[in-house]
Amino acid sequence: MKLDNVNKIAIVGTGMIGTSLAVLFTGHGYKTCLYALNAELAEESKNRYQEYYQELIQKGLVTDAQAAICEKYLSYTTSYADIADADFVFECSLEDVKVKHEVYKELDKVLVAPKAVISTTSALSVEDLADGIDKFKDKLIVAHPFFPPHLVPFFEVVKSHATADGVTESAVELLESADREVVVLKKNAPGFIANRLQHALFREAINIVEQGIADARSVDKAAKYSFMPRYTSIGIFEHLDNSGVDLNYNIENYLFKDLSAADKAPKLICDLMEQGAYGVKAGRGIYDWSDVDMDDFKSRISAPYWSYFNWELPEE
Ligand SMILES: NC(=O)c1ccc[n+]([C@@H]2O[C@H](COP(=O)([O-])OP(=O)(O)OC[C@H]3O[C@@H](n4cnc5c(N)ncnc54)[C@H](O)[C@@H]3O)[C@@H](O)[C@H]2O)c1
C-alpha cells in the first residue's frame, strides 16, 4: 500500500531500468519524475512506458482507465532542479562508476532532504559508489533489481559503511509498499545473492557441456523439468532440509570435487566471444537463434512473473 509520507520519487536515467521502475511506482500511485539527458530520450522512455502499460492491459491486469490514472503520476524533466524535493532518488544511469559519480555530484547540489539515494547498479561496489557522493553519502544504498523490475518482484539491498541508520529500512519500506520482495545483505559482495547463485549454475551447466556429459538443450531440459519449478514455491534451503541434511552431506562429499571450480569465463564462452556469437542479439550464441519465434520466446520470459502482479492501483 502506498506510503503517505512519500510525495515524490525521482528516477535518474530513462533506460531499461529507469522506465520500468516508473511503471512500477506510478502503478502504485507515487508521483514519479524521471530525469532524462534530453527531450528525445524522455520521449523514447514515455513511449516505452506506454508500451509496458499496453502489455498489462492486454494481459487483463490493468484497464485503459487505470493506465490513464497511473500516467497522471508520471513526469519528465531535463533539469535536476525539478527533482530537488524528491523523497527517494533511484539512480539508474549507465553502469560506469564515473557516470554515476557525475550524477551524485548533481544530486548533492540540488537535493533538499532525501530519505535515500538508491543505485540500481548490477555489479558496482556500494563502497566505490559512496566515494563519489558527498553531502548525501549517508543516504546512499544499492537496491539491485532484475529486469524488468515492474514484473520481477525482487530487490536485493546493500548499504555502505557510511549509510546512516534508518536509510535502508525506509528504502525497504518503499519497495515493499510497491509489492516487491526485498532482502538486505549483511555485507557487500560481488553479484549480491541472486547472481552469485545464477552464475554458479551457469558455471556447472557450461562444464557439463564442455565435459561432453550432455548437450546444451539437454541441460536446459533437465533444469526446466526437474528441480527448477520447485524453486518458485520453496527455497533452496527448504529443499535441502526436506531432502535431508544427511543425504546432502553424503552427496556433497562425493560430488563437489567433480564440479567445476573455474575462476574465469570457460573456453566455451571465450570461443563464442571470439566468433562474435553474443547470443540472441547476434542471432547465435550457445544456440542458433535465427529461426526462433522471438515473440514466443519473449512471452515465455515474462510468463512466470504475471502471477506476481498484485498491485493496488491508484483510483484517482
Ligand atoms: N538492464 C538490466 O537488465 C539491469 C538489471 C539490473 C540492474 N541494472 C543496472 O541499472 C542501471 C541502468 O541500467 P539500464 O539497463 O537501464 O541501462 P540503459 O543503458 O538502458 O540506461 C541508462 C540510462 O542512463 C542515462 N545516462 C547516461 N549517462 C548519464 C548521465 N551522465 N547522467 C544521467 N543519465 C545518464 C542514459 O540516457 C540512459 O537513459 C545500470 O547500473 C545497470 O547495471 C540493469
Coordinates of C-alpha atoms and ligand atoms in Angstrom, one line a residue:
M1 CA 0.0 0.0 0.0
K2 CA 1.2 3.5 -0.9
L3 CA 3.2 5.2 1.9
D4 CA 1.5 8.5 2.9
N5 CA 4.8 10.2 3.8
V6 CA 6.3 9.8 0.3
N7 CA 5.4 12.7 -2.0
K8 CA 7.8 12.2 -4.9
I9 CA 10.1 9.6 -6.3
A10 CA 12.8 10.7 -8.8
I11 CA 14.5 8.4 -11.3
V12 CA 17.7 9.4 -13.0
G13 CA 18.1 7.6 -16.2
T14 CA 15.4 6.7 -18.7
G15 CA 16.8 3.4 -20.0
M16 CA 15.5 -0.1 -19.4
I17 CA 15.5 0.0 -15.6
G18 CA 14.5 3.7 -15.1
T19 CA 11.5 3.4 -17.4
S20 CA 10.3 0.1 -15.9
L21 CA 10.7 1.5 -12.4
A22 CA 8.5 4.4 -13.4
V23 CA 5.8 1.9 -14.4
L24 CA 6.1 0.2 -11.0
F25 CA 5.9 3.4 -8.9
T26 CA 3.2 5.2 -10.9
G27 CA 1.3 2.0 -10.8
H28 CA 1.3 2.3 -7.0
G29 CA 0.2 5.9 -7.1
Y30 CA 3.6 7.5 -6.4
K31 CA 4.3 10.8 -8.1
T32 CA 7.4 9.9 -10.2
C33 CA 9.7 12.2 -12.1
L34 CA 12.3 10.9 -14.5
Y35 CA 15.4 12.9 -15.2
A36 CA 16.4 12.5 -18.8
L37 CA 19.5 13.7 -20.5
N38 CA 17.5 15.3 -23.3
A39 CA 13.9 15.6 -24.6
E40 CA 14.4 12.9 -27.2
L41 CA 15.3 10.4 -24.6
A42 CA 12.4 11.4 -22.4
E43 CA 10.1 10.9 -25.4
E44 CA 11.5 7.4 -26.1
S45 CA 11.1 6.5 -22.4
K46 CA 7.5 7.7 -22.4
N47 CA 6.7 5.5 -25.5
R48 CA 8.2 2.5 -23.7
Y49 CA 6.3 3.3 -20.6
Q50 CA 3.1 3.3 -22.6
E51 CA 4.0 0.0 -24.3
Y52 CA 4.5 -1.6 -20.9
Y53 CA 1.1 -0.5 -19.8
Q54 CA -0.4 -1.7 -23.1
E55 CA 1.1 -5.1 -22.3
L56 CA -0.5 -5.0 -18.8
I57 CA -3.8 -4.0 -20.4
Q58 CA -3.6 -6.9 -22.9
K59 CA -2.9 -9.3 -20.1
G60 CA -6.1 -8.1 -18.4
L61 CA -4.2 -6.9 -15.4
V62 CA -4.9 -3.2 -15.8
T63 CA -7.8 -1.4 -17.6
D64 CA -7.4 1.5 -20.0
A65 CA -8.9 3.8 -17.4
Q66 CA -6.5 2.6 -14.7
A67 CA -3.5 3.0 -17.0
A68 CA -4.5 6.6 -17.7
I69 CA -4.7 7.3 -14.0
C70 CA -1.2 5.8 -13.4
E71 CA 0.2 8.0 -16.2
K72 CA -1.0 11.1 -14.4
Y73 CA 1.6 10.4 -11.8
L74 CA 4.4 10.4 -14.4
S75 CA 6.5 13.4 -15.3
Y76 CA 9.8 14.0 -17.1
T77 CA 12.5 16.7 -16.7
T78 CA 15.8 17.5 -18.1
S79 CA 16.7 19.7 -15.1
Y80 CA 18.0 18.4 -11.8
A81 CA 16.3 21.3 -10.1
D82 CA 12.9 19.7 -10.7
I83 CA 13.8 16.7 -8.6
A84 CA 15.2 18.6 -5.6
D85 CA 12.3 17.8 -3.4
A86 CA 12.3 14.0 -4.1
D87 CA 11.9 11.8 -1.1
F88 CA 13.7 8.9 -2.9
V89 CA 16.0 9.1 -5.8
F90 CA 16.7 6.0 -7.9
E91 CA 20.0 6.4 -9.8
C92 CA 19.6 4.2 -13.0
S93 CA 22.3 5.7 -15.1
L94 CA 24.9 3.8 -17.1
E95 CA 26.9 1.0 -15.4
D96 CA 30.0 3.2 -15.2
V97 CA 31.3 4.5 -11.8
K98 CA 32.4 7.8 -13.4
V99 CA 28.9 8.4 -14.8
K100 CA 27.3 7.5 -11.5
H101 CA 29.6 9.9 -9.6
E102 CA 28.7 12.7 -12.0
V103 CA 25.1 12.0 -11.2
Y104 CA 25.8 12.1 -7.5
K105 CA 27.6 15.5 -7.8
E106 CA 24.4 16.9 -9.4
L107 CA 22.2 15.3 -6.7
D108 CA 24.5 16.7 -3.9
K109 CA 23.9 20.2 -5.4
V110 CA 20.1 20.1 -5.5
L111 CA 18.5 17.6 -3.2
V112 CA 16.9 19.0 -0.1
A113 CA 16.0 16.2 2.2
P114 CA 16.1 12.7 0.5
K115 CA 15.3 9.7 2.6
A116 CA 17.6 7.6 0.4
V117 CA 19.6 7.8 -2.8
I118 CA 19.4 4.4 -4.3
S119 CA 21.6 3.0 -7.1
T120 CA 20.3 0.1 -9.2
T121 CA 23.8 -0.9 -10.2
S122 CA 24.2 -4.5 -11.4
A123 CA 27.7 -5.1 -10.1
L124 CA 29.5 -1.9 -8.8
S125 CA 30.5 -1.9 -5.2
V126 CA 28.4 0.3 -2.9
E127 CA 31.7 1.4 -1.3
D128 CA 33.1 2.6 -4.7
L129 CA 29.8 4.4 -5.4
A130 CA 29.9 6.1 -1.9
D131 CA 33.3 7.5 -2.8
G132 CA 31.6 9.8 -5.3
I133 CA 28.8 11.3 -3.2
D134 CA 29.5 13.9 -0.5
K135 CA 26.6 15.7 1.2
F136 CA 24.3 12.7 0.9
K137 CA 26.9 9.9 1.4
D138 CA 24.9 8.7 4.4
K139 CA 21.8 8.3 2.3
L140 CA 23.3 6.1 -0.4
I141 CA 22.4 2.4 -0.8
V142 CA 22.2 -0.1 -3.6
A143 CA 19.0 -1.8 -4.5
H144 CA 19.6 -4.3 -7.2
P145 CA 16.6 -5.2 -9.3
F146 CA 16.1 -7.8 -12.1
F147 CA 14.8 -6.7 -15.5
P148 CA 12.1 -5.6 -15.9
P149 CA 11.6 -4.5 -12.2
H150 CA 7.9 -3.8 -12.7
L151 CA 7.4 -7.5 -13.4
V152 CA 10.2 -9.3 -11.5
P153 CA 9.2 -8.7 -7.9
F154 CA 12.6 -8.7 -6.2
F155 CA 15.3 -6.3 -5.0
E156 CA 18.5 -7.1 -3.1
V157 CA 19.7 -4.2 -1.0
V158 CA 23.1 -3.4 0.4
K159 CA 24.4 -0.4 2.3
S160 CA 27.9 1.1 2.6
H161 CA 29.9 1.7 5.7
A162 CA 28.6 5.3 5.7
T163 CA 24.9 4.6 5.3
A164 CA 23.0 6.2 8.2
D165 CA 20.7 4.1 10.4
G166 CA 17.2 4.0 9.1
V167 CA 18.0 4.7 5.4
T168 CA 18.0 1.1 4.4
E169 CA 14.8 0.5 6.3
S170 CA 13.0 3.4 4.7
A171 CA 14.0 2.2 1.2
V172 CA 12.9 -1.4 2.0
E173 CA 9.6 0.0 3.3
L174 CA 9.1 1.9 0.0
L175 CA 9.9 -1.1 -2.2
E176 CA 7.6 -3.4 -0.1
S177 CA 4.9 -0.8 -0.5
A178 CA 5.3 -1.4 -4.2
D179 CA 4.7 -5.1 -3.7
R180 CA 8.4 -6.1 -4.1
E181 CA 10.1 -8.8 -2.1
V182 CA 13.3 -7.4 -0.6
V183 CA 16.3 -8.9 1.0
V184 CA 19.1 -6.9 2.8
L185 CA 22.6 -8.3 2.5
K186 CA 24.6 -8.4 5.7
K187 CA 27.6 -7.2 3.8
N188 CA 28.7 -6.1 0.3
A189 CA 29.6 -8.9 -2.1
P190 CA 30.1 -9.0 -5.9
G191 CA 27.0 -10.5 -7.6
F192 CA 24.9 -9.9 -4.4
I193 CA 22.9 -13.1 -3.8
A194 CA 20.9 -13.9 -6.9
N195 CA 23.6 -13.5 -9.5
R196 CA 26.1 -15.5 -7.4
L197 CA 23.6 -18.4 -7.4
Q198 CA 22.8 -17.9 -11.1
H199 CA 26.4 -17.9 -12.2
A200 CA 27.3 -20.9 -10.0
L201 CA 24.6 -22.7 -12.0
F202 CA 25.9 -21.3 -15.4
R203 CA 29.4 -22.5 -14.5
E204 CA 28.3 -26.1 -13.9
A205 CA 25.9 -26.0 -16.9
I206 CA 28.8 -25.0 -19.2
N207 CA 31.1 -27.6 -17.5
I208 CA 28.6 -30.4 -18.3
V209 CA 28.6 -29.4 -22.0
E210 CA 32.4 -28.9 -22.1
Q211 CA 32.9 -32.4 -20.5
G212 CA 30.7 -34.0 -23.1
I213 CA 28.2 -35.2 -20.5
A214 CA 25.2 -33.7 -22.3
D215 CA 24.4 -31.0 -24.9
A216 CA 23.0 -27.6 -24.0
R217 CA 19.5 -28.5 -24.9
S218 CA 19.6 -31.5 -22.6
V219 CA 21.0 -29.4 -19.8
D220 CA 18.1 -26.8 -20.2
K221 CA 15.6 -29.6 -20.3
A222 CA 16.9 -31.2 -17.2
A223 CA 16.8 -27.9 -15.3
K224 CA 13.4 -26.9 -16.5
Y225 CA 11.6 -30.1 -15.8
S226 CA 13.4 -31.3 -12.7
F227 CA 14.3 -29.0 -9.9
M228 CA 13.6 -25.5 -11.2
P229 CA 9.8 -25.4 -10.9
R230 CA 10.2 -26.4 -7.2
Y231 CA 12.1 -23.2 -6.5
T232 CA 9.2 -20.9 -7.4
S233 CA 7.4 -22.2 -4.4
I234 CA 10.0 -23.3 -1.9
G235 CA 13.6 -22.1 -1.2
I236 CA 16.9 -23.9 -1.7
F237 CA 17.4 -24.4 2.0
E238 CA 13.9 -25.5 2.5
H239 CA 14.6 -28.2 -0.1
L240 CA 17.9 -29.1 1.5
D241 CA 16.2 -29.7 4.8
N242 CA 13.3 -31.5 3.2
S243 CA 15.6 -33.9 1.3
G244 CA 17.7 -34.3 4.4
V245 CA 20.9 -32.8 5.7
D246 CA 22.3 -36.3 6.0
L247 CA 21.6 -37.2 2.3
N248 CA 23.1 -33.9 1.1
Y249 CA 26.1 -34.4 3.3
N250 CA 26.8 -37.7 1.6
I251 CA 26.2 -36.3 -1.9
E252 CA 28.4 -33.2 -1.4
N253 CA 31.3 -35.3 -0.1
Y254 CA 31.5 -37.3 -3.3
L255 CA 30.0 -34.8 -5.9
F256 CA 31.6 -31.4 -5.1
K257 CA 35.1 -32.5 -6.1
D258 CA 33.7 -33.3 -9.6
L259 CA 32.0 -30.0 -10.2
S260 CA 33.6 -27.0 -11.9
A261 CA 35.7 -24.7 -9.8
A262 CA 36.6 -22.4 -12.8
D263 CA 37.7 -19.0 -11.7
K264 CA 37.2 -17.3 -15.1
A265 CA 35.0 -17.5 -18.1
P266 CA 35.3 -21.0 -19.5
K267 CA 36.6 -21.9 -23.0
L268 CA 33.2 -22.5 -24.5
I269 CA 32.2 -18.8 -23.7
C270 CA 35.6 -17.5 -24.7
D271 CA 35.3 -19.2 -28.1
L272 CA 31.8 -17.7 -28.7
M273 CA 33.2 -14.3 -27.8
E274 CA 35.9 -14.6 -30.4
Q275 CA 33.3 -15.5 -33.0
G276 CA 31.1 -12.6 -32.1
A277 CA 28.4 -15.1 -31.2
Y278 CA 27.0 -12.9 -28.4
G279 CA 23.6 -14.7 -28.1
V280 CA 20.2 -13.5 -29.0
K281 CA 21.4 -10.1 -30.1
A282 CA 23.8 -11.6 -32.6
G283 CA 21.5 -14.4 -33.8
R284 CA 23.9 -17.0 -32.4
G285 CA 25.3 -17.9 -29.1
I286 CA 25.1 -21.3 -27.4
Y287 CA 22.0 -21.7 -29.6
D288 CA 21.3 -20.6 -33.2
W289 CA 18.5 -18.0 -32.8
S290 CA 18.0 -17.3 -36.5
D291 CA 14.8 -19.3 -36.8
V292 CA 13.4 -18.9 -33.3
D293 CA 10.0 -17.3 -32.9
M294 CA 11.1 -14.4 -30.8
D295 CA 7.6 -13.3 -29.8
D296 CA 7.0 -16.7 -28.3
F297 CA 10.4 -16.6 -26.6
K298 CA 9.7 -13.1 -25.1
S299 CA 6.3 -14.2 -23.8
R300 CA 8.0 -17.3 -22.2
I301 CA 10.5 -14.9 -20.4
S302 CA 7.6 -13.0 -18.8
A303 CA 5.3 -15.9 -18.2
P304 CA 6.3 -16.9 -14.6
Y305 CA 6.1 -13.3 -13.4
W306 CA 2.5 -12.4 -14.3
S307 CA 1.2 -14.3 -11.3
Y308 CA 3.0 -11.9 -9.0
F309 CA 1.0 -8.9 -10.3
N310 CA -1.0 -7.8 -7.3
W311 CA -0.8 -4.1 -7.4
E312 CA -3.1 -1.8 -5.5
L313 CA -3.6 0.6 -8.5
P314 CA -4.3 4.3 -7.7
E315 CA -8.0 5.1 -8.1
E316 CA -7.7 8.8 -8.9
Ligands
LIG1 N1 19.2 -3.9 -17.8 C1 19.3 -4.8 -16.8 O1 18.9 -6.0 -17.0 C2 19.7 -4.4 -15.4 C3 19.4 -5.2 -14.3 C4 19.7 -4.8 -13.0 C5 20.4 -3.6 -12.9 N2 20.8 -2.8 -14.0 C6 21.5 -1.6 -13.7 O2 20.7 -0.5 -13.7 C7 21.4 0.7 -14.3 C8 20.7 1.1 -15.5 O3 20.7 0.1 -16.4 P1 19.8 0.1 -17.8 O4 19.8 -1.3 -18.3 O5 18.6 0.9 -17.6 O6 20.8 1.0 -18.7 P2 20.4 1.8 -20.0 O7 21.6 1.9 -20.8 O8 19.2 1.2 -20.7 O9 20.0 3.2 -19.5 C9 21.0 4.1 -18.9 C10 20.4 5.5 -18.8 O10 21.4 6.3 -18.3 C11 21.3 7.6 -18.9 N3 22.6 8.3 -18.7 C12 23.7 8.1 -19.4 N4 24.6 9.0 -18.9 C13 24.0 9.8 -18.0 C14 24.4 10.8 -17.2 N5 25.7 11.3 -17.2 N6 23.5 11.4 -16.4 C15 22.3 10.9 -16.3 N7 21.8 9.9 -17.0 C16 22.7 9.3 -17.9 C17 21.0 7.2 -20.4 O11 20.4 8.3 -21.1 C18 20.0 6.0 -20.2 O12 18.7 6.6 -20.1 C19 22.8 0.2 -14.5 O13 23.6 0.5 -13.4 C20 22.6 -1.3 -14.7 O14 23.8 -2.0 -14.4 C21 20.4 -3.2 -15.2

